[in-house]
Amino acid sequence: MAEGKNGFRHESLQDAKKVKAILESLAKGLAKGSLTFSDEDGEIVLEPRGLLNLKLTARKDEARHKLNIRVSWHAEDEVIEKKNLKVG
């Protein structure tokens, strides 16, 4: 857990089967509204609620292919208030 008490970061080499299993675990956590990340240094629990922002990017260079998936949301106590926009 290399990001301190408010964050979590993990990087490792995995085969496609293991990555698939991790993605399936993420999908299950999203479905139940609770994602737990842990290692020998600590644990963080995220609780996705409401609308989630999904950002997916893919890139293919000669020697390196890359897929990034980012999911974010506002915590319930940080919900942005809906305001009417006026343009004059």
Coordinates of C-alpha atoms in Angstrom, one line a residue:
M1 CA 0.0 0.0 0.0
A2 CA 2.3 2.7 -1.3
E3 CA 0.0 5.7 -1.3
G4 CA -0.4 6.4 2.4
K5 CA -3.5 6.0 4.5
N6 CA -5.8 7.6 1.9
G7 CA -4.6 5.7 -1.1
F8 CA -3.5 2.4 -2.5
R9 CA -1.2 1.5 -5.4
H10 CA -0.3 -1.9 -6.7
E11 CA 1.9 -2.8 -9.7
S12 CA 3.0 -6.3 -10.8
L13 CA 3.3 -8.6 -13.7
Q14 CA 0.3 -10.9 -14.2
D15 CA -0.9 -13.2 -16.9
A16 CA -4.1 -12.5 -18.7
K17 CA -6.0 -15.1 -16.7
K18 CA -5.0 -13.4 -13.4
V19 CA -5.9 -9.9 -14.8
K20 CA -9.3 -11.3 -15.8
A21 CA -9.8 -12.6 -12.2
I22 CA -8.9 -9.2 -10.8
L23 CA -11.3 -7.4 -13.2
E24 CA -14.1 -9.8 -12.2
S25 CA -13.4 -9.0 -8.5
L26 CA -13.6 -5.3 -9.3
A27 CA -16.9 -5.9 -11.1
K28 CA -18.3 -7.8 -8.1
G29 CA -17.2 -5.0 -5.7
L30 CA -18.8 -2.4 -7.9
A31 CA -22.1 -4.4 -8.0
K32 CA -22.2 -4.7 -4.2
G33 CA -21.1 -1.1 -3.6
S34 CA -17.9 -1.9 -1.7
L35 CA -14.3 -2.3 -3.0
T36 CA -11.6 -3.5 -0.6
F37 CA -7.9 -3.2 -1.5
S38 CA -5.3 -4.6 0.8
D39 CA -1.7 -5.9 1.0
E40 CA 0.7 -6.5 3.8
D41 CA 1.0 -2.8 4.5
G42 CA -2.7 -1.9 5.0
E43 CA -6.2 -1.8 3.6
I44 CA -8.5 0.8 2.0
V45 CA -12.3 0.4 1.4
L46 CA -14.1 2.4 -1.3
E47 CA -17.9 2.6 -1.5
P48 CA -19.0 3.6 -5.0
R49 CA -22.5 5.1 -5.0
G50 CA -24.7 6.9 -7.5
L51 CA -23.4 7.8 -10.9
L52 CA -19.8 6.8 -11.6
N53 CA -17.5 8.5 -14.1
L54 CA -15.8 6.0 -16.4
K55 CA -12.8 6.9 -18.5
L56 CA -11.3 4.3 -20.8
T57 CA -8.3 4.9 -23.0
A58 CA -6.4 2.5 -25.3
R59 CA -3.1 3.1 -27.0
K60 CA -1.0 0.9 -29.4
D61 CA 2.6 1.8 -30.1
E62 CA 5.1 -0.4 -31.9
A63 CA 6.5 -2.1 -28.8
R64 CA 3.9 -1.3 -26.1
H65 CA 0.1 -1.6 -25.9
K66 CA -1.7 0.1 -23.1
L67 CA -5.2 0.1 -21.6
N68 CA -6.2 2.4 -18.8
I69 CA -9.6 2.2 -17.0
R70 CA -10.4 4.9 -14.5
V71 CA -13.6 4.9 -12.4
S72 CA -14.4 7.9 -10.1
W73 CA -17.3 9.2 -8.1
H74 CA -18.1 11.8 -5.5
A75 CA -18.5 10.6 -1.9
E76 CA -22.0 11.1 -0.6
D77 CA -20.9 14.0 1.7
E78 CA -19.2 15.7 -1.3
V79 CA -22.1 15.6 -3.7
I80 CA -22.0 18.6 -6.0
E81 CA -25.2 20.7 -5.8
K82 CA -27.1 21.0 -9.0
K83 CA -27.2 24.7 -10.0
N84 CA -28.8 26.4 -13.0
L85 CA -26.4 27.9 -15.5
K86 CA -27.3 31.3 -16.9
V87 CA -25.4 32.7 -19.8
G88 CA -26.0 36.3 -20.9

